Short mmCIF file of C-alpha atoms and ligand atoms in Angstrom, two decimals:
data_model
loop_
_atom_site.label_atom_id
_atom_site.label_comp_id
_atom_site.label_asym_id
_atom_site.label_seq_id
_atom_site.Cartn_x
_atom_site.Cartn_y
_atom_site.Cartn_z
CA MET A 185 -13.51 -23.84 2.62
CA ILE A 186 -11.11 -21.89 0.42
CA ASP A 187 -12.24 -21.47 -3.15
CA PHE A 188 -9.62 -20.21 -5.64
CA GLU A 189 -12.14 -19.65 -8.39
CA LEU A 190 -12.73 -15.95 -9.03
CA THR A 191 -16.34 -14.83 -9.26
CA GLU A 192 -17.61 -13.42 -12.56
CA GLU A 193 -17.61 -9.98 -10.94
CA GLN A 194 -13.97 -10.36 -9.84
CA LYS A 195 -12.92 -11.54 -13.32
CA TRP A 196 -14.69 -8.57 -14.86
CA LEU A 197 -13.00 -6.18 -12.44
CA GLN A 198 -9.56 -7.70 -13.12
CA GLU A 199 -10.03 -7.41 -16.86
CA ASN A 200 -11.40 -3.90 -16.63
CA VAL A 201 -8.51 -2.62 -14.48
CA ARG A 202 -6.01 -4.35 -16.80
CA LYS A 203 -7.46 -2.75 -19.94
CA PHE A 204 -7.88 0.68 -18.36
CA SER A 205 -4.32 0.71 -16.98
CA GLU A 206 -2.84 -0.39 -20.29
CA LYS A 207 -4.64 2.44 -22.06
CA GLU A 208 -4.57 5.24 -19.51
CA PHE A 209 -1.36 4.72 -17.54
CA ALA A 210 1.10 2.46 -19.38
CA PRO A 211 1.90 4.92 -22.21
CA THR A 212 3.06 7.75 -19.90
CA ILE A 213 4.58 5.90 -16.93
CA PRO A 214 8.07 5.32 -18.42
CA GLU A 215 8.59 9.01 -19.15
CA ASP A 216 7.08 10.14 -15.84
CA ASP A 217 9.42 7.71 -14.11
CA ILE A 218 12.47 9.10 -15.89
CA LYS A 219 11.45 12.68 -15.13
CA GLY A 220 10.34 11.92 -11.57
CA HIS A 221 6.96 13.43 -12.37
CA TYR A 222 3.68 12.63 -10.65
CA ASP A 223 0.77 13.23 -13.00
CA PRO A 224 -1.97 14.95 -10.96
CA GLU A 225 -4.54 13.31 -13.22
CA THR A 226 -3.62 9.87 -11.81
CA PHE A 227 -5.96 9.95 -8.81
CA PRO A 228 -8.94 11.34 -10.79
CA LYS A 229 -8.34 8.57 -13.34
CA LEU A 230 -8.43 5.93 -10.60
CA ALA A 231 -11.69 7.51 -9.45
CA LYS A 232 -13.01 7.25 -13.01
CA LEU A 233 -12.00 3.59 -13.06
CA GLY A 234 -14.15 3.23 -9.93
CA VAL A 235 -11.57 1.66 -7.62
CA THR A 236 -11.09 4.38 -5.01
CA GLY A 237 -13.76 2.81 -2.80
CA VAL A 238 -13.68 -0.73 -4.13
CA CYS A 239 -14.14 -2.58 -0.82
CA PHE A 240 -16.36 -0.10 1.04
CA PRO A 241 -20.14 -0.46 1.23
CA GLU A 242 -22.21 1.58 -1.18
CA LYS A 243 -23.65 3.65 1.66
CA TYR A 244 -20.13 5.02 2.17
CA GLY A 245 -19.64 5.75 -1.51
CA GLY A 246 -17.87 2.48 -2.32
CA SER A 247 -18.49 -0.39 -4.74
CA GLY A 248 -19.37 -2.93 -2.05
CA LEU A 249 -16.86 -5.53 -3.29
CA ASP A 250 -14.74 -7.83 -1.14
CA TYR A 251 -11.08 -7.73 -0.08
CA ILE A 252 -9.98 -10.21 -2.75
CA SER A 253 -11.33 -7.71 -5.29
CA LEU A 254 -9.20 -5.02 -3.64
CA GLY A 255 -6.17 -7.32 -4.00
CA LEU A 256 -6.90 -7.99 -7.68
CA VAL A 257 -7.09 -4.26 -8.39
CA CYS A 258 -3.73 -3.78 -6.66
CA GLU A 259 -2.09 -6.59 -8.63
CA GLU A 260 -3.29 -5.23 -11.95
CA LEU A 261 -2.28 -1.64 -11.19
CA GLU A 262 1.18 -2.65 -10.04
CA TYR A 263 1.65 -4.72 -13.17
CA VAL A 264 1.82 -1.32 -14.88
CA ASP A 265 3.59 0.64 -12.14
CA THR A 266 4.12 0.53 -8.39
CA SER A 267 3.18 4.22 -8.09
CA LEU A 268 -0.42 3.42 -9.09
CA ARG A 269 -0.81 0.68 -6.52
CA THR A 270 0.84 2.86 -3.86
CA ILE A 271 -2.08 5.26 -4.21
CA MET A 272 -4.48 2.38 -3.52
CA SER A 273 -2.41 1.41 -0.49
CA VAL A 274 -2.50 4.79 1.19
CA HIS A 275 -5.97 5.83 0.06
CA VAL A 276 -7.93 2.59 0.45
CA GLY A 277 -5.73 0.27 2.53
CA LEU A 278 -4.31 2.63 5.14
CA SER A 279 -6.48 5.73 5.53
CA GLY A 280 -9.77 4.49 4.00
CA CYS A 281 -9.91 1.17 5.87
CA GLY A 282 -8.76 2.99 9.01
CA ILE A 283 -11.72 5.38 8.91
CA TYR A 284 -14.05 2.54 7.91
CA GLN A 285 -12.93 0.45 10.88
CA TRP A 286 -12.62 3.06 13.57
CA GLY A 287 -14.78 5.98 12.45
CA THR A 288 -18.15 6.97 13.87
CA GLU A 289 -21.07 6.92 11.45
CA GLU A 290 -20.75 10.68 11.10
CA GLN A 291 -16.99 10.43 10.36
CA LYS A 292 -17.60 7.75 7.73
CA GLN A 293 -20.22 9.89 6.02
CA ARG A 294 -18.10 13.02 6.22
CA PHE A 295 -14.59 11.73 5.48
CA LEU A 296 -14.80 8.22 4.01
CA LYS A 297 -17.63 8.82 1.56
CA PRO A 298 -15.91 11.52 -0.53
CA MET A 299 -12.71 9.45 -0.45
CA ALA A 300 -14.47 6.29 -1.63
CA LYS A 301 -16.18 8.25 -4.41
CA GLY A 302 -12.79 9.55 -5.49
CA GLU A 303 -13.60 13.17 -4.78
CA LYS A 304 -10.91 13.35 -2.12
CA PHE A 305 -7.51 11.69 -1.98
CA GLY A 306 -6.61 10.29 1.45
CA VAL A 307 -3.15 9.53 2.80
CA PHE A 308 -1.59 8.13 5.97
CA GLY A 309 0.98 9.96 8.07
CA LEU A 310 2.75 7.86 10.66
CA THR A 311 6.48 8.16 9.84
CA GLU A 312 8.51 11.08 11.18
CA PRO A 313 12.12 12.16 10.76
CA ASP A 314 13.03 10.24 13.96
CA ALA A 315 10.34 7.56 13.93
CA GLY A 316 9.93 4.88 11.27
CA SER A 317 9.99 1.25 12.44
CA ASP A 318 9.82 2.48 16.01
CA VAL A 319 6.61 4.48 16.09
CA SER A 320 7.09 5.42 19.75
CA GLY A 321 9.90 7.76 18.66
CA MET A 322 7.37 10.19 17.19
CA LYS A 323 7.53 13.79 18.34
CA SER A 324 4.20 15.07 17.01
CA HIS A 325 1.91 15.98 19.85
CA ALA A 326 -1.63 17.26 20.30
CA VAL A 327 -2.68 19.20 23.34
CA LYS A 328 -6.34 19.30 24.33
CA ASP A 329 -7.79 22.79 24.51
CA GLY A 330 -11.51 22.65 25.35
CA ASN A 331 -13.28 21.09 22.38
CA HIS A 332 -10.15 21.22 20.25
CA TYR A 333 -6.64 19.87 20.04
CA ILE A 334 -3.61 21.96 19.09
CA LEU A 335 -1.39 19.77 16.92
CA ASN A 336 2.29 20.31 16.21
CA GLY A 337 4.78 18.08 14.45
CA GLN A 338 6.10 16.81 11.15
CA LYS A 339 5.54 13.71 9.05
CA ILE A 340 7.98 12.56 6.41
CA TRP A 341 8.00 9.98 3.59
CA ILE A 342 4.24 10.22 3.22
CA SER A 343 3.04 8.83 -0.11
CA GLY A 344 0.79 11.30 -1.91
CA ALA A 345 1.29 14.01 0.75
CA ASP A 346 1.54 16.93 -1.65
CA TYR A 347 -1.65 16.03 -3.56
CA ALA A 348 -3.88 14.73 -0.75
CA HIS A 349 -7.05 16.28 0.61
CA THR A 350 -7.50 14.10 3.71
CA PHE A 351 -4.72 13.05 6.10
CA LEU A 352 -4.92 10.36 8.77
CA VAL A 353 -2.12 11.30 11.18
CA PHE A 354 -0.88 10.19 14.56
CA ALA A 355 0.40 12.22 17.49
CA TYR A 356 1.02 11.88 21.19
CA THR A 357 -1.74 13.14 23.44
CA GLN A 358 0.00 11.71 26.54
CA LYS A 359 3.66 11.07 25.86
CA GLU A 360 4.33 9.48 29.26
CA LYS A 361 1.94 6.63 28.37
CA LYS A 362 4.18 5.71 25.40
CA HIS A 363 2.23 3.55 22.88
CA ASP A 364 -0.98 4.04 24.87
CA GLY A 365 -0.57 7.79 24.69
CA ILE A 366 -0.86 8.10 20.89
CA SER A 367 -4.08 9.34 19.24
CA ALA A 368 -5.24 9.45 15.61
CA PHE A 369 -6.60 12.54 13.86
CA ILE A 370 -8.18 13.24 10.50
CA LEU A 371 -6.86 16.45 8.95
CA GLU A 372 -8.15 18.23 5.89
CA ARG A 373 -6.23 20.37 3.46
CA GLY A 374 -7.02 24.01 4.10
CA MET A 375 -6.80 23.74 7.88
CA PRO A 376 -4.66 26.70 9.03
CA GLY A 377 -1.18 25.48 9.99
CA LEU A 378 -1.18 22.46 7.69
CA SER A 379 1.23 22.42 4.75
CA THR A 380 2.87 19.75 2.62
CA PHE A 381 5.95 19.33 0.45
CA SER A 382 7.36 16.85 -2.05
CA ILE A 383 10.60 14.86 -1.87
CA HIS A 384 12.42 14.92 -5.20
CA ASN A 385 15.08 12.71 -6.82
CA LYS A 386 13.86 9.50 -5.29
CA PHE A 387 15.48 6.14 -6.01
CA GLY A 388 12.22 4.51 -7.15
CA ILE A 389 8.45 4.90 -7.47
CA ARG A 390 9.39 8.04 -9.33
CA ALA A 391 6.05 8.36 -11.12
CA GLY A 392 4.44 8.72 -7.70
CA ASN A 393 4.49 11.48 -5.13
CA VAL A 394 6.04 11.17 -1.71
CA GLY A 395 6.62 14.03 0.69
CA GLY A 396 6.03 15.51 4.08
CA ILE A 397 3.32 17.09 6.21
CA VAL A 398 4.10 20.09 8.38
CA MET A 399 1.67 20.62 11.26
CA GLN A 400 2.05 23.93 13.02
CA ASP A 401 -0.46 24.85 15.72
CA ILE A 402 -3.31 23.21 13.81
CA LYS A 403 -6.55 23.69 15.74
CA ILE A 404 -8.41 20.40 15.31
CA PRO A 405 -12.03 20.03 16.44
CA ALA A 406 -12.41 16.98 18.73
CA GLU A 407 -14.74 15.31 16.21
CA HIS A 408 -11.70 14.88 13.94
CA ARG A 409 -10.15 12.45 16.43
CA LEU A 410 -10.46 8.86 15.20
CA GLY A 411 -11.23 6.38 17.98
CA GLU A 412 -10.69 7.21 21.62
CA GLU A 413 -7.79 9.18 22.98
CA GLY A 414 -4.88 6.72 23.32
CA ASP A 415 -6.21 4.37 20.59
CA GLY A 416 -3.73 5.73 18.03
CA PHE A 417 -1.16 2.95 18.12
CA LYS A 418 -3.82 0.23 17.83
CA ILE A 419 -5.42 2.15 14.97
CA ALA A 420 -2.10 2.56 13.17
CA MET A 421 -1.31 -1.15 13.47
CA SER A 422 -4.74 -2.20 12.22
CA CYS A 423 -4.38 0.23 9.31
CA LEU A 424 -1.08 -1.50 8.52
CA ASP A 425 -2.85 -4.89 8.43
CA ASN A 426 -4.81 -3.49 5.50
CA GLY A 427 -2.12 -1.40 3.86
CA ARG A 428 0.28 -4.34 3.92
CA PHE A 429 -2.35 -6.50 2.27
CA THR A 430 -2.56 -4.09 -0.68
CA VAL A 431 1.25 -3.98 -0.92
CA ALA A 432 1.42 -7.80 -0.87
CA ALA A 433 -1.20 -8.08 -3.60
CA GLY A 434 0.52 -5.39 -5.64
CA SER A 435 3.87 -7.17 -5.38
CA THR A 436 2.48 -10.10 -7.38
CA GLY A 437 1.79 -7.64 -10.21
CA LEU A 438 5.43 -6.61 -10.14
CA ILE A 439 6.64 -10.23 -10.13
CA ARG A 440 4.35 -10.98 -13.09
CA ALA A 441 5.61 -7.91 -14.95
CA SER A 442 9.23 -9.03 -14.43
CA LEU A 443 8.34 -12.56 -15.51
CA ASP A 444 6.52 -11.44 -18.67
CA ALA A 445 9.34 -9.06 -19.66
CA SER A 446 11.89 -11.83 -19.05
CA ILE A 447 10.00 -14.45 -21.05
CA LYS A 448 9.65 -12.08 -24.00
CA TYR A 449 13.29 -11.07 -23.97
CA ALA A 450 14.66 -14.59 -23.33
CA LYS A 451 12.79 -15.93 -26.34
CA SER A 452 14.14 -13.27 -28.70
CA ARG A 453 17.76 -12.78 -27.53
CA LYS A 454 20.18 -15.34 -28.94
CA THR A 455 23.61 -16.36 -27.63
CA PHE A 456 25.73 -19.34 -28.62
CA GLY A 457 23.37 -20.13 -31.47
CA LYS A 458 20.10 -20.35 -29.54
CA PRO A 459 17.60 -18.19 -27.66
CA ILE A 460 18.79 -17.56 -24.10
CA ALA A 461 15.46 -19.09 -22.97
CA GLU A 462 17.02 -22.43 -23.85
CA HIS A 463 19.96 -21.98 -21.46
CA GLN A 464 19.16 -23.75 -18.23
CA LEU A 465 20.68 -21.10 -15.98
CA VAL A 466 18.30 -18.54 -17.54
CA GLN A 467 15.44 -21.00 -17.12
CA GLU A 468 16.31 -21.27 -13.44
CA MET A 469 15.75 -17.54 -12.96
CA ILE A 470 12.45 -17.73 -14.83
CA ALA A 471 11.37 -20.78 -12.81
CA LYS A 472 12.10 -18.92 -9.58
CA MET A 473 9.95 -15.99 -10.69
CA ALA A 474 7.09 -18.33 -11.58
CA ALA A 475 7.34 -20.17 -8.24
CA ASN A 476 7.56 -16.94 -6.25
CA TYR A 477 4.57 -15.50 -8.09
CA ASP A 478 2.43 -18.44 -7.00
CA ALA A 479 3.77 -18.42 -3.44
CA ALA A 480 3.22 -14.68 -3.03
CA LYS A 481 -0.23 -14.87 -4.58
CA LEU A 482 -1.36 -17.73 -2.36
CA LEU A 483 -0.18 -15.77 0.67
CA TRP A 484 -2.21 -12.66 -0.12
CA LEU A 485 -5.24 -14.71 -1.16
CA ARG A 486 -5.17 -16.36 2.26
CA ALA A 487 -4.92 -12.99 3.97
CA GLY A 488 -7.81 -11.67 1.85
CA TRP A 489 -9.89 -14.73 2.68
CA LEU A 490 -9.37 -14.06 6.41
CA LYS A 491 -10.30 -10.41 5.90
CA ASN A 492 -13.49 -11.35 4.09
CA LYS A 493 -14.46 -13.38 7.12
CA GLY A 494 -13.59 -10.57 9.53
CA LEU A 495 -10.85 -12.70 11.13
CA ARG A 496 -7.60 -11.42 12.56
CA ASN A 497 -4.88 -11.60 9.89
CA THR A 498 -1.89 -9.68 11.25
CA ARG A 499 0.56 -12.59 10.97
CA GLU A 500 -0.69 -13.79 7.59
CA THR A 501 -0.72 -10.29 6.09
CA SER A 502 2.76 -9.52 7.40
CA LEU A 503 4.05 -12.77 5.88
CA ALA A 504 2.39 -11.99 2.54
CA LYS A 505 3.93 -8.48 2.53
CA TRP A 506 7.42 -9.65 3.44
CA ILE A 507 7.54 -12.59 1.00
CA GLY A 508 5.71 -10.73 -1.77
CA THR A 509 7.87 -7.62 -1.79
CA THR A 510 11.22 -9.38 -1.36
CA SER A 511 10.21 -11.82 -4.13
CA ALA A 512 9.31 -8.85 -6.33
CA PHE A 513 12.75 -7.38 -5.69
CA ASP A 514 14.43 -10.72 -6.54
CA ALA A 515 12.30 -11.11 -9.67
CA ALA A 516 13.18 -7.61 -10.90
CA ASN A 517 16.86 -8.22 -10.16
CA ASP A 518 16.83 -11.47 -12.14
CA ALA A 519 14.90 -9.77 -14.93
CA ILE A 520 17.74 -7.27 -15.27
CA GLU A 521 20.23 -10.15 -15.30
CA ILE A 522 18.28 -11.81 -18.13
CA HIS A 523 18.24 -8.56 -20.11
CA GLY A 524 22.03 -8.19 -19.76
CA ALA A 525 23.26 -4.68 -20.54
CA TYR A 526 19.87 -3.72 -22.00
CA GLY A 527 18.35 -4.30 -18.57
CA TYR A 528 20.66 -1.59 -17.32
CA SER A 529 19.07 1.04 -19.57
CA ASP A 530 15.74 2.85 -19.74
CA GLU A 531 15.01 1.11 -23.01
CA TYR A 532 13.45 -1.75 -21.03
CA PRO A 533 11.22 -1.44 -17.94
CA VAL A 534 13.10 -3.89 -15.70
CA GLY A 535 15.39 -1.28 -14.12
CA ARG A 536 12.27 0.67 -13.07
CA PHE A 537 10.84 -2.55 -11.63
CA LEU A 538 13.90 -3.02 -9.41
CA ARG A 539 13.92 0.58 -8.18
CA ASN A 540 10.19 0.38 -7.45
CA ALA A 541 10.52 -2.96 -5.67
CA LYS A 542 13.05 -1.49 -3.25
CA GLY A 543 10.50 1.12 -2.16
CA GLU A 544 7.83 -1.42 -1.34
CA VAL A 545 10.34 -3.62 0.47
CA ILE A 546 11.01 -0.67 2.82
CA TYR A 547 7.56 0.78 3.42
CA GLU A 548 4.87 -0.70 5.64
CA GLY A 549 7.46 -2.66 7.59
CA THR A 550 10.97 -3.52 6.47
CA PRO A 551 11.87 -7.23 6.07
CA GLU A 552 13.60 -7.11 9.45
CA ILE A 553 10.41 -5.94 11.15
CA HIS A 554 8.37 -8.69 9.47
CA LYS A 555 10.95 -11.35 10.35
CA LEU A 556 10.80 -10.24 13.99
CA LEU A 557 7.02 -10.37 13.92
CA GLN A 558 6.96 -13.85 12.38
CA ALA A 559 9.53 -15.16 14.84
CA GLU A 560 7.63 -13.69 17.77
CA TYR A 561 4.46 -15.46 16.67
CA VAL A 562 6.05 -18.88 16.25
CA LEU A 563 8.07 -18.51 19.46
CA GLY A 564 4.89 -17.64 21.34
CA ILE A 565 6.25 -14.22 22.34
CA ARG A 566 3.43 -12.51 20.48
CA GLN A 567 -0.20 -13.56 20.57
CA ASP A 568 -3.20 -11.75 19.17
CA LYS A 569 -5.58 -10.85 21.93
CA GLU A 570 -8.56 -10.70 19.60
CA LEU A 571 -9.36 -13.33 17.01
CA ARG A 572 -11.64 -11.02 15.09
CA CYS A 573 -10.16 -8.08 13.25
CA LYS A 574 -11.75 -4.66 13.39
CA LEU A 575 -12.31 -4.68 9.64
CA PRO A 576 -15.95 -5.61 9.11
CA ALA A 577 -16.43 -8.96 7.39
CA TYR A 578 -17.48 -8.74 3.77
CA GLN A 579 -21.24 -8.82 3.44
CA THR A 580 -22.82 -9.95 0.23
CA ASN A 581 -26.00 -7.97 0.70
C1 LIG B 204 8.67 5.28 -1.02
C2 LIG B 204 8.25 5.33 0.40
C3 LIG B 204 6.93 5.62 0.71
C4 LIG B 204 6.53 5.69 2.05
N1 LIG B 204 5.22 6.03 2.33
C5 LIG B 204 4.83 6.17 3.64
C6 LIG B 204 3.49 6.61 3.96
O1 LIG B 204 2.65 6.81 3.07
N2 LIG B 204 3.19 6.81 5.26
C7 LIG B 204 4.08 6.61 6.28
O2 LIG B 204 3.73 6.81 7.44
N3 LIG B 204 5.36 6.18 5.99
C8 LIG B 204 5.74 5.97 4.70
N4 LIG B 204 7.03 5.57 4.41
C9 LIG B 204 7.98 5.38 5.50
C10 LIG B 204 8.27 3.92 5.78
O3 LIG B 204 7.16 3.27 6.33
C11 LIG B 204 9.51 3.85 6.70
O4 LIG B 204 10.60 4.31 5.92
C12 LIG B 204 9.79 2.47 7.20
O5 LIG B 204 8.82 2.09 8.16
C13 LIG B 204 11.17 2.33 7.83
O6 LIG B 204 11.42 3.37 8.74
P1 LIG B 204 12.76 4.23 8.63
O7 LIG B 204 12.95 4.63 7.22
O8 LIG B 204 12.68 5.28 9.67
O9 LIG B 204 13.92 3.21 8.98
P2 LIG B 204 14.39 2.80 10.47
O10 LIG B 204 13.23 2.42 11.29
O11 LIG B 204 15.29 3.84 10.97
O12 LIG B 204 15.24 1.49 10.13
C14 LIG B 204 16.53 1.53 9.53
C15 LIG B 204 17.05 0.11 9.39
O13 LIG B 204 17.12 -0.53 10.67
C16 LIG B 204 16.37 -1.73 10.66
N5 LIG B 204 15.75 -1.92 11.95
C17 LIG B 204 15.00 -1.02 12.66
N6 LIG B 204 14.60 -1.56 13.81
C18 LIG B 204 15.07 -2.83 13.84
C19 LIG B 204 14.99 -3.92 14.76
N7 LIG B 204 14.28 -3.81 15.91
N8 LIG B 204 15.66 -5.05 14.48
C20 LIG B 204 16.34 -5.20 13.33
N9 LIG B 204 16.45 -4.23 12.40
C21 LIG B 204 15.83 -3.06 12.66
C22 LIG B 204 15.32 -1.53 9.57
O14 LIG B 204 14.84 -2.78 9.10
C23 LIG B 204 16.12 -0.78 8.52
O15 LIG B 204 16.89 -1.69 7.79
C24 LIG B 204 7.46 5.46 3.08
C25 LIG B 204 8.77 5.14 2.77
C26 LIG B 204 9.17 5.07 1.44
C27 LIG B 204 10.59 4.72 1.13
#
């Protein structure tokens, strides 16, 4: 049975993240966005808030909460800025859940625990200059050399790359096997041959960091390989099931932020002798935002419910990500429309909302990729082999 009532613990968490973000992040985000500046204190502040391991068991340094709680954190953070939620997506959703799902006990203790505690910032490196939607185009490769691998390659458009400590990356170990020849590796800053850089002058998510990872003859001990050799593609896709969930949940924060800004402005701005909120064409835009908020929220709640039960949720999470992020883009676009010329300036946040929304529409699967996936499911071209997902079900004890 699906129960929409939040637990007392979830309500407390939601309220706590809301208050903390308003106080700690909201005052500086607009200026950081204008300057394209990532504040290095952001991750330590999220650690202080206690959300860097929200859904991982306490024995791995986490808070032991469920996946709905993770979604609520993402929604509240993105209400303030997409850059904050993006950190949750790469740190918890993509790399953290990946290590939690696929790591050995030793790997979880060694790599996940410090990440969950917020001592180390983890990111996820899949995309390359010639490989985005089509992962098989990657050129990174790792060659086995006794008990080590020698890794070479480059990752690009990696959120948090220049500030991360732990990197979950993917490379071919047997190129001729195509998807079945990809393996996953956990890298740590300081490994000889590993360097990172930032991408500047981005269109959106400007208060966040995005960059690249350069991997030059990195000698990786075999115990840094996640899963078996050749498991990399499966691992990457299961990581995306979790990353996309955090993006979907975050998108409802962005829709709500656009809606709240629009309501406030529409009530105060007058044209033709009355507040624009009383013009029906303005009301239509506001109604669409309200409807899309509910639709997007119900979609991620369903995905979170499946995750809590340990059930496969690839289709549901993809749908939530596609509908959530495109709705967030539409909501931000309409919010600018409602603000008229003022929406076109930095005086109001709605322009930032639109630029940020475009980023989340693109990453973790473009709309085209999600449409293909949805169509393949309903046409019967794609079927999940396993009904259970690799993410452990939420346990209350
Ligand atoms: C702000 C930001 C942060 C990011 N963070 C990360 C990160 O942390 N880690 C990471 O690994 N990556 C990250 N990415 C990369 C992101 O996941 C990729 O950009 C995305 O998957 C798309 O890949 P691409 O840019 O190479 O576009 P391409 O794959 O080259 O696609 C270009 C266009 O072609 C369309 N297209 C491609 N294939 C098909 C098809 N079969 N049918 C129809 N249309 C198609 C796409 O939808 C798109 O419109 C980030 C990107 C951005 C913008």
